[in-house]
Coordinates of C-alpha atoms in Angstrom, one line a residue:
X1 CA -11.9 -10.1 -42.9
X2 CA -9.7 -11.8 -45.5
X3 CA -9.1 -11.0 -49.1
X4 CA -12.1 -12.6 -50.9
X5 CA -13.3 -12.9 -54.5
X6 CA -10.4 -15.2 -55.7
X7 CA -10.7 -19.0 -56.1
X8 CA -7.1 -20.0 -55.2
X9 CA -7.6 -23.6 -56.1
X10 CA -8.8 -22.8 -59.7
X11 CA -6.0 -20.3 -60.1
X12 CA -3.4 -22.9 -59.0
X13 CA -4.9 -25.3 -61.5
X14 CA -4.4 -22.8 -64.3
X15 CA -0.8 -22.4 -63.2
X16 CA -0.3 -26.2 -63.4
X17 CA -1.9 -26.3 -66.9
X18 CA 0.5 -23.5 -68.1
X19 CA 3.4 -25.5 -66.6
X20 CA 2.4 -28.6 -68.5
X21 CA 2.0 -26.6 -71.8
X22 CA 5.4 -25.1 -71.2
X23 CA 7.0 -28.5 -70.6
X24 CA 5.5 -29.7 -73.9
X25 CA 6.6 -26.7 -75.9
X26 CA 10.0 -28.1 -76.6
X27 CA 8.6 -31.3 -78.2
X28 CA 6.1 -29.1 -80.2
X29 CA 9.1 -27.1 -81.4
X30 CA 11.1 -30.1 -82.4
X31 CA 8.1 -31.8 -84.2
X32 CA 7.3 -28.6 -86.2
X33 CA 11.0 -28.4 -87.2
X34 CA 10.9 -32.0 -88.4
X35 CA 7.7 -31.4 -90.4
X36 CA 9.0 -28.2 -92.1
X37 CA 12.4 -29.8 -92.8
X38 CA 10.8 -32.9 -94.4
X39 CA 8.4 -30.8 -96.4
X40 CA 11.2 -28.7 -97.8
X41 CA 13.1 -31.8 -98.8
X42 CA 10.0 -33.3 -100.5
X43 CA 9.5 -30.0 -102.4
X44 CA 12.9 -30.2 -103.9
X45 CA 14.4 -27.5 -101.8
X46 CA 11.6 -24.9 -102.3
X47 CA 10.8 -23.0 -99.0
X48 CA 8.4 -25.0 -96.9
X49 CA 7.0 -21.8 -95.3
X50 CA 6.8 -18.1 -96.2
X51 CA 6.7 -17.1 -92.5
X52 CA 9.9 -15.3 -91.4
X53 CA 9.2 -16.6 -87.9
X54 CA 9.1 -20.2 -88.9
X55 CA 11.9 -20.2 -91.5
X56 CA 14.7 -20.6 -88.9
X57 CA 13.1 -23.9 -87.8
X58 CA 14.0 -25.6 -91.1
X59 CA 16.8 -28.1 -90.3
X60 CA 17.4 -26.5 -87.0
X61 CA 15.3 -27.8 -84.0
X62 CA 17.4 -25.8 -81.5
X63 CA 16.5 -22.3 -82.8
X64 CA 14.5 -21.0 -79.9
X65 CA 15.0 -18.8 -76.8
X66 CA 17.6 -18.3 -75.3
X67 CA 19.5 -19.3 -78.5
X68 CA 17.2 -17.5 -81.0
X69 CA 14.0 -15.4 -81.3
X70 CA 11.5 -15.5 -78.5
X71 CA 8.4 -15.9 -80.8
X72 CA 9.1 -19.6 -81.7
X73 CA 7.3 -22.4 -79.9
X74 CA 10.4 -23.4 -77.9
X75 CA 10.4 -20.1 -76.1
X76 CA 7.0 -20.9 -74.5
X77 CA 8.7 -23.5 -72.3
X78 CA 10.5 -20.6 -70.5
X79 CA 7.7 -18.1 -70.7
X80 CA 4.9 -20.3 -69.5
X81 CA 7.1 -21.8 -66.8
X82 CA 7.8 -18.4 -65.4
X83 CA 4.2 -17.5 -65.6
X84 CA 3.2 -20.6 -63.8
X85 CA 5.8 -20.0 -61.0
X86 CA 4.5 -16.4 -60.6
X87 CA 0.9 -17.7 -60.3
X88 CA 1.9 -20.2 -57.7
X89 CA 3.8 -17.5 -55.7
X90 CA 0.9 -15.1 -55.8
X91 CA -1.5 -17.8 -54.7
X92 CA 0.8 -18.7 -51.8
X93 CA 1.0 -15.0 -50.9
X94 CA -2.8 -14.6 -51.0
X95 CA -3.5 -17.7 -48.9
X96 CA -0.9 -16.8 -46.2
X97 CA -2.1 -13.2 -46.0
X98 CA -5.6 -14.5 -45.5
X99 CA -4.4 -16.8 -42.7
X100 CA -2.6 -13.9 -41.0
X101 CA -5.6 -11.6 -41.3
X102 CA -7.7 -14.4 -39.7
X103 CA -5.3 -14.4 -36.8
X104 CA -5.7 -10.7 -36.2
X105 CA -2.9 -9.2 -38.3
X106 CA -3.5 -6.1 -40.4
X107 CA -2.1 -6.2 -43.9
X108 CA -2.5 -3.7 -46.7
X109 CA -4.8 -5.4 -49.4
X110 CA -2.4 -4.3 -52.2
X111 CA 0.3 -6.5 -50.6
X112 CA -1.9 -9.6 -50.7
X113 CA -1.3 -9.9 -54.5
X114 CA 2.4 -9.2 -54.5
X115 CA 4.7 -11.6 -56.4
X116 CA 7.0 -12.3 -53.4
X117 CA 7.7 -15.1 -51.0
X118 CA 4.6 -15.9 -48.9
X119 CA 4.6 -14.3 -45.4
X120 CA 5.9 -16.3 -42.5
X121 CA 4.3 -15.6 -39.1
X122 CA 7.3 -16.8 -37.2
X123 CA 9.5 -14.1 -38.8
X124 CA 7.0 -11.5 -37.7
X125 CA 6.7 -12.7 -34.1
X126 CA 10.5 -13.1 -33.9
X127 CA 11.0 -9.5 -34.9
X128 CA 8.3 -8.3 -32.4
X129 CA 10.0 -10.3 -29.6
X130 CA 13.5 -9.0 -30.5
X131 CA 12.5 -5.4 -30.5
X132 CA 10.4 -5.8 -27.3
X133 CA 13.5 -7.4 -25.5
X134 CA 15.4 -4.1 -25.8
X135 CA 13.2 -2.7 -23.0
X136 CA 15.1 -2.6 -19.8
X137 CA 17.8 -4.9 -21.1
X138 CA 21.2 -4.8 -19.3
X139 CA 23.6 -4.7 -22.3
X140 CA 26.9 -6.5 -21.9
X141 CA 30.4 -5.1 -21.9
X142 CA 30.4 -4.9 -25.7
X143 CA 27.6 -2.3 -25.7
X144 CA 24.3 -2.9 -27.4
X145 CA 25.3 -3.2 -31.1
X146 CA 24.8 -6.9 -31.2
X147 CA 21.3 -6.7 -29.9
X148 CA 20.4 -3.8 -32.2
X149 CA 22.0 -5.6 -35.2
X150 CA 19.8 -8.6 -34.4
X151 CA 16.7 -6.4 -34.6
X152 CA 17.9 -4.7 -37.8
X153 CA 18.6 -7.9 -39.5
X154 CA 15.2 -9.4 -38.6
X155 CA 13.4 -6.3 -39.9
X156 CA 15.5 -6.1 -43.1
X157 CA 14.7 -9.8 -43.7
X158 CA 10.9 -9.2 -43.7
X159 CA 8.9 -9.2 -46.9
X160 CA 6.6 -6.2 -47.6
X161 CA 3.6 -8.1 -46.2
X162 CA 5.5 -9.3 -43.1
X163 CA 6.8 -5.7 -42.5
X164 CA 3.2 -4.4 -42.9
X165 CA 2.0 -6.9 -40.3
X166 CA 4.9 -6.1 -38.0
X167 CA 4.3 -2.3 -38.1
X168 CA 0.6 -2.8 -37.4
X169 CA 1.5 -4.8 -34.3
X170 CA 4.6 -3.2 -32.8
X171 CA 4.0 -0.7 -30.0
X172 CA 5.1 2.8 -30.9
X173 CA 7.3 3.0 -27.8
X174 CA 9.2 -0.2 -28.8
X175 CA 9.9 1.3 -32.2
X176 CA 10.9 4.6 -30.7
X177 CA 13.2 2.9 -28.2
X178 CA 14.9 1.0 -30.9
X179 CA 15.5 4.2 -32.9
X180 CA 16.9 6.1 -29.9
X181 CA 19.3 3.3 -29.0
X182 CA 20.4 2.8 -32.6
X183 CA 21.3 6.4 -33.1
X184 CA 23.3 6.7 -29.8
X185 CA 26.8 5.9 -31.2
X186 CA 28.8 8.3 -29.0
X187 CA 32.1 6.7 -28.2
X188 CA 33.5 9.6 -26.2
X189 CA 33.5 7.7 -22.9
X190 CA 36.6 6.2 -21.1
X191 CA 36.0 2.5 -22.0
X192 CA 36.8 1.0 -25.4
X193 CA 33.6 -1.0 -25.6
X194 CA 31.4 2.2 -25.6
X195 CA 32.2 2.4 -29.4
X196 CA 30.0 -0.7 -29.8
X197 CA 26.9 1.2 -28.9
X198 CA 24.3 2.0 -31.5
X199 CA 24.4 1.3 -35.3
X200 CA 26.9 3.2 -37.5
X201 CA 25.2 6.1 -39.2
X202 CA 25.6 4.9 -42.8
X203 CA 24.2 1.4 -42.0
X204 CA 21.3 2.9 -40.1
X205 CA 20.5 5.3 -42.9
X206 CA 20.3 2.4 -45.4
X207 CA 18.2 0.5 -42.9
X208 CA 15.7 3.3 -42.6
X209 CA 15.6 3.6 -46.4
X210 CA 14.8 -0.1 -46.7
X211 CA 12.0 0.1 -44.2
X212 CA 10.4 3.1 -45.8
X213 CA 10.7 1.6 -49.3
X214 CA 8.8 -1.5 -48.2
X215 CA 6.3 0.0 -45.7
X216 CA 2.7 0.9 -46.8
X217 CA 1.7 4.6 -46.6
X218 CA -0.5 3.9 -43.6
X219 CA 2.7 3.2 -41.6
X220 CA 4.9 6.2 -42.7
X221 CA 3.8 8.4 -39.8
X222 CA 4.6 5.7 -37.3
X223 CA 8.1 5.3 -38.8
X224 CA 8.6 9.1 -38.9
X225 CA 7.7 9.4 -35.2
X226 CA 10.1 6.7 -34.2
X227 CA 12.9 7.7 -36.5
X228 CA 13.2 11.4 -37.0
X229 CA 15.9 10.9 -39.7
X230 CA 13.2 9.8 -42.2
X231 CA 11.6 13.3 -42.7
X232 CA 13.6 16.5 -42.8
X233 CA 12.1 19.4 -40.8
X234 CA 11.9 23.0 -42.2
X235 CA 11.3 25.0 -39.0
X236 CA 15.0 26.0 -38.9
X237 CA 15.0 27.6 -42.4
X238 CA 15.1 31.3 -43.0
X239 CA 11.8 31.1 -44.8
X240 CA 10.1 29.7 -41.8
X241 CA 11.8 32.0 -39.2
X242 CA 11.3 35.2 -41.2
X243 CA 8.3 34.4 -43.2
X244 CA 10.0 35.3 -46.5
X245 CA 13.0 34.6 -48.6
X246 CA 15.6 37.3 -48.0
X247 CA 17.1 37.2 -51.5
X248 CA 13.9 36.8 -53.5
X249 CA 11.9 39.1 -51.2
X250 CA 8.9 36.7 -51.5
X251 CA 6.6 35.9 -48.6
X252 CA 6.2 32.3 -47.3
X253 CA 3.2 31.6 -45.1
X254 CA 1.6 28.4 -43.8
X255 CA 4.4 26.1 -44.5
X256 CA 3.4 22.4 -44.2
X257 CA 4.0 19.0 -45.8
X258 CA 1.6 18.2 -48.6
X259 CA 1.3 15.9 -51.7
X260 CA 2.4 17.5 -55.0
X261 CA 0.2 17.2 -58.0
X262 CA 3.0 17.1 -60.6
X263 CA 4.8 13.8 -61.6
X264 CA 8.4 13.0 -61.1
X265 CA 9.3 13.9 -64.7
X266 CA 7.3 16.2 -67.0
X267 CA 8.5 13.9 -69.8
X268 CA 9.1 10.4 -68.4
X269 CA 12.7 9.7 -68.0
X270 CA 13.9 13.1 -69.3
X271 CA 15.9 15.5 -67.2
X272 CA 15.6 19.2 -68.2
X273 CA 18.1 21.4 -66.3
X274 CA 16.4 24.5 -67.6
X275 CA 13.2 23.8 -65.7
X276 CA 14.8 23.8 -62.2
X277 CA 13.8 26.5 -59.7
X278 CA 15.5 26.9 -56.3
X279 CA 12.3 27.6 -54.4
X280 CA 12.3 29.4 -51.0
X281 CA 15.2 27.7 -49.2
X282 CA 18.6 29.4 -49.2
X283 CA 20.5 26.5 -50.7
X284 CA 21.6 28.1 -54.0
X285 CA 25.0 26.4 -53.6
X286 CA 23.3 23.0 -53.8
X287 CA 20.7 23.8 -56.5
X288 CA 23.4 25.3 -58.7
X289 CA 25.5 22.2 -58.3
X290 CA 22.5 20.0 -59.1
X291 CA 21.5 22.1 -62.1
X292 CA 25.0 22.3 -63.5
X293 CA 25.3 18.5 -63.3
X294 CA 21.9 18.0 -64.9
X295 CA 22.9 20.3 -67.7
X296 CA 26.3 18.5 -68.3
X297 CA 25.1 14.9 -67.8
X298 CA 21.3 14.6 -67.6
X299 CA 21.5 10.8 -67.8
X300 CA 23.6 10.7 -64.6
X301 CA 20.9 12.7 -62.7
X302 CA 18.1 10.7 -64.3
X303 CA 19.7 7.4 -63.2
X304 CA 20.0 8.7 -59.7
X305 CA 16.3 8.8 -58.9
X306 CA 13.4 6.3 -59.1
X307 CA 9.9 5.9 -57.7
X308 CA 9.0 2.8 -55.7
X309 CA 5.7 0.8 -55.9
X310 CA 4.6 2.2 -52.5
X311 CA 4.9 5.8 -53.7
X312 CA 8.2 6.6 -52.0
X313 CA 11.2 7.9 -54.0
X314 CA 14.8 6.6 -54.0
X315 CA 17.6 9.2 -54.5
X316 CA 21.2 8.4 -55.1
X317 CA 23.4 10.6 -52.9
X318 CA 26.8 10.4 -51.3
X319 CA 27.5 11.0 -47.6
X320 CA 30.3 13.3 -46.1
X321 CA 32.7 10.3 -46.3
X322 CA 32.1 9.6 -49.9
X323 CA 29.9 6.5 -49.4
X324 CA 27.0 6.1 -51.9
X325 CA 23.5 5.6 -50.5
X326 CA 20.1 5.3 -52.0
X327 CA 18.1 7.5 -49.7
X328 CA 14.3 6.8 -49.6
X329 CA 12.0 9.7 -49.0
X330 CA 8.3 10.0 -48.7
X331 CA 6.5 11.7 -51.6
X332 CA 5.2 14.7 -49.6
X333 CA 7.0 18.0 -49.9
X334 CA 7.1 21.4 -48.2
X335 CA 4.3 23.7 -49.4
X336 CA 3.0 27.1 -48.5
X337 CA -0.6 28.0 -47.5
X338 CA -1.8 27.9 -51.1
X339 CA -0.3 24.5 -51.8
X340 CA 2.6 25.8 -53.9
X341 CA 5.9 24.1 -53.4
X342 CA 8.3 25.9 -51.1
X343 CA 11.2 23.6 -51.9
X344 CA 13.0 23.2 -55.2
X345 CA 11.0 22.0 -58.2
X346 CA 10.9 21.8 -61.9
X347 CA 8.4 23.1 -64.5
X348 CA 5.5 20.6 -64.1
X349 CA 7.8 18.0 -62.4
X350 CA 9.1 17.2 -58.9
X351 CA 12.4 15.4 -59.3
X352 CA 14.6 18.4 -58.1
X353 CA 12.5 18.5 -54.9
X354 CA 13.3 14.9 -54.0
X355 CA 17.0 15.4 -54.7
X356 CA 16.9 18.4 -52.3
X357 CA 14.9 16.4 -49.7
X358 CA 17.5 13.6 -49.7
X359 CA 20.3 16.2 -49.5
X360 CA 18.6 17.8 -46.5
X361 CA 18.7 14.4 -44.7
X362 CA 22.3 13.6 -45.6
X363 CA 24.2 16.9 -45.4
X364 CA 26.7 16.6 -42.6
X365 CA 28.9 19.7 -43.1
X366 CA 26.9 22.5 -41.5
X367 CA 28.8 24.6 -39.1
X368 CA 26.4 27.4 -38.8
X369 CA 25.9 30.3 -41.2
X370 CA 23.3 33.0 -41.5
X371 CA 21.9 35.7 -43.8
X372 CA 23.2 39.2 -43.3
X373 CA 22.2 41.0 -40.1
X374 CA 21.6 37.7 -38.2
X375 CA 25.2 36.8 -37.1
X376 CA 25.2 35.5 -33.6
X377 CA 21.4 35.0 -33.5
X378 CA 21.0 31.4 -32.4
X379 CA 17.8 31.0 -34.2
X380 CA 19.7 31.4 -37.5
X381 CA 23.4 31.1 -36.8
X382 CA 23.6 27.4 -35.7
X383 CA 24.8 24.1 -36.9
X384 CA 22.0 21.7 -37.9
X385 CA 21.8 18.2 -39.4
X386 CA 19.0 16.2 -41.0
X387 CA 16.7 19.2 -41.9
X388 CA 16.4 21.8 -44.6
X389 CA 17.9 24.5 -42.4
X390 CA 21.3 22.6 -42.5
X391 CA 21.4 23.2 -46.3
X392 CA 21.3 27.0 -46.1
X393 CA 24.2 29.5 -46.5
X394 CA 27.2 27.4 -47.2
X395 CA 30.2 27.4 -49.5
X396 CA 30.4 26.4 -53.2
X397 CA 32.7 23.4 -52.6
X398 CA 30.5 21.7 -50.0
X399 CA 27.6 20.5 -52.2
X400 CA 29.3 18.9 -55.2
X401 CA 30.5 15.7 -53.4
X402 CA 26.9 14.9 -52.4
X403 CA 25.7 15.3 -56.0
X404 CA 28.5 13.6 -57.9
X405 CA 30.4 11.4 -55.3
X406 CA 33.6 13.4 -55.9
X407 CA 35.1 16.6 -54.5
X408 CA 35.0 19.5 -56.8
X409 CA 38.2 21.1 -58.1
X410 CA 38.9 24.8 -57.6
X411 CA 40.0 26.4 -60.8
X412 CA 41.6 29.8 -61.6
X413 CA 39.2 32.7 -61.3
X414 CA 39.3 33.8 -64.9
X415 CA 37.1 33.0 -68.0
X416 CA 39.9 31.2 -69.8
X417 CA 40.2 28.5 -67.1
X418 CA 36.4 28.3 -66.7
X419 CA 35.8 28.0 -70.4
X420 CA 38.4 25.2 -70.6
X421 CA 36.6 23.2 -67.9
X422 CA 33.2 23.9 -69.4
X423 CA 34.2 22.8 -72.8
X424 CA 35.7 19.6 -71.3
X425 CA 32.1 18.8 -70.3
X426 CA 32.5 19.5 -66.6
X427 CA 29.7 21.3 -64.7
X428 CA 31.0 24.6 -63.3
X429 CA 29.6 26.8 -60.6
X430 CA 30.7 30.3 -59.4
X431 CA 29.9 32.5 -56.4
X432 CA 29.3 36.2 -55.9
X433 CA 30.8 38.1 -53.1
X434 CA 29.4 40.9 -50.9
X435 CA 28.6 43.5 -53.5
X436 CA 26.8 46.9 -53.2
X437 CA 23.7 46.4 -55.3
X438 CA 24.0 50.0 -56.5
X439 CA 27.3 49.0 -58.1
X440 CA 25.7 46.2 -60.2
X441 CA 25.3 46.7 -63.9
X442 CA 21.7 47.6 -64.6
X443 CA 21.1 44.8 -67.0
X444 CA 21.8 42.3 -64.2
X445 CA 19.2 43.7 -61.9
X446 CA 16.6 41.2 -61.0
X447 CA 19.1 38.3 -61.0
X448 CA 22.4 39.3 -59.5
X449 CA 22.6 39.3 -55.7
X450 CA 25.4 39.0 -53.2
X451 CA 26.3 35.7 -51.6
X452 CA 24.7 33.7 -54.3
X453 CA 25.9 30.8 -56.5
X454 CA 25.4 30.6 -60.3
X455 CA 26.2 27.9 -62.8
X456 CA 27.9 28.2 -66.2
X457 CA 25.5 27.8 -69.1
X458 CA 27.8 28.6 -71.9
X459 CA 29.7 31.4 -73.7
X460 CA 28.7 34.1 -76.2
X461 CA 30.4 34.6 -79.6
X462 CA 32.0 37.7 -78.3
X463 CA 33.6 36.0 -75.2
X464 CA 31.1 36.7 -72.4
X465 CA 30.2 33.9 -70.0
X466 CA 26.5 33.1 -69.6
X467 CA 25.6 32.3 -66.0
X468 CA 22.4 30.7 -65.0
X469 CA 20.6 31.6 -61.8
X470 CA 19.3 28.6 -59.8
X471 CA 16.3 30.7 -58.9
X472 CA 14.8 29.6 -62.2
X473 CA 11.3 30.8 -62.8
X474 CA 12.2 33.3 -65.4
X475 CA 15.2 34.8 -63.5
X476 CA 17.3 36.2 -66.4
X477 CA 20.8 34.9 -67.2
X478 CA 23.8 37.0 -66.4
X479 CA 26.2 37.7 -69.2
X480 CA 29.6 38.9 -68.0
X481 CA 32.7 40.1 -69.8
X482 CA 36.0 38.8 -68.5
X483 CA 36.5 42.1 -66.6
X484 CA 33.0 42.0 -65.1
X485 CA 33.4 38.4 -64.2
X486 CA 36.6 39.0 -62.2
X487 CA 35.1 42.0 -60.5
X488 CA 31.8 40.4 -59.4
X489 CA 32.4 36.6 -59.2
X490 CA 34.8 34.2 -57.4
X491 CA 35.4 30.7 -56.2
X492 CA 34.8 28.8 -59.4
X493 CA 34.4 25.0 -58.9
X494 CA 34.7 22.3 -61.6
X495 CA 32.5 19.3 -60.7
X496 CA 33.8 15.8 -61.3
X497 CA 31.0 13.5 -62.7
X498 CA 31.4 9.8 -63.4
X499 CA 28.8 7.1 -63.6

């Protein structure tokens, strides 16, 4: 069944009428200018109009958009012309979607009204043929990259409606085969041409983001099944393996992906570093870097995340080689059995969770690492990539490049050097060593733990450093004298942020 209830012929007629009115707007503007100019002349120079909008027309028939204000008649030529073109594009889109539905294609109804180029059935069938041709194909001496690039280019060239129709038709095994071949880029063989297998990781990551950004929600599961790099797993995290967070001592049961109820920002477009909570994953080194950056330059963080019309979220992040990517993630997030977010989050907002989700997909520096008492246990002490487990238990200098696009700078381990960096508007993070909890100042209990990362929030009037705990959620700040700082903290990093 097609998309009914719209008379395309009448809507097109409206578009033509608007176009005609727009074409005549320039003549109306000029005529009005002539009338006002002549009237002012006949009135002996007295103002011909008291309207501030019409006064610029006197003796100046060219005062209209783009040269002047957009409220004058001449501006209608541009505005009505654009409106007419949009109506025509939307009618073409609706008519072609109806034709494809009549031929047996499945298209999300919301896409039938998009303002984009009308779908072309040939582009859909060409993409289906190209991906099916990978089955059993004997690739030449140059590997399979040319064949895979052909598929990638065809998919990237589809409009949202065309991609929707393609995903509804393509067999799951064809999509999965394409994903497997694309990600096999091992060039460790003896022949030079083996380096031409697969699609380079950065290009394929951008390709996956493009597909996910355009695809309708009904196809996300199909994409995730074919391309595991779209959705990070959490079954390698300490919280999953042990059922609790070892530092917080909080239980975590029934972990699953679910849809959060909070918006991206509690206040639209406003980043509040003080609202961030680490959640149950052991990635304090990343959350501290994110929070410190949000505190120092909230606009930088705010500009690095945006929501797409289909509900997915784009996050700006850099890879291990310093290349910038906009990673697209689905809006679902890890939750516990009660529907509470297990991942990072804000107070009534979710943007930190999506930054963390994109980081889980992109982090490529994991070499293992484990909470105390699990060294050598392969369930914990293992290298991972593309999941939340990869982001746990690493060093303070590893996360900043993914947040800011620049390596961090190690600074001297004293409050003088730290204060200088902080007052130069640099985010600063510091780590704790392995400390006997019985030796911790009593006023720090409930916030200070070993093998943790804090961020610098400021300094007191009497020279103490104020350190924020990325746990958030009411975890108290730590105020340390210079002597206490040097005893309990180490590895300070100055983050480099530039837009």
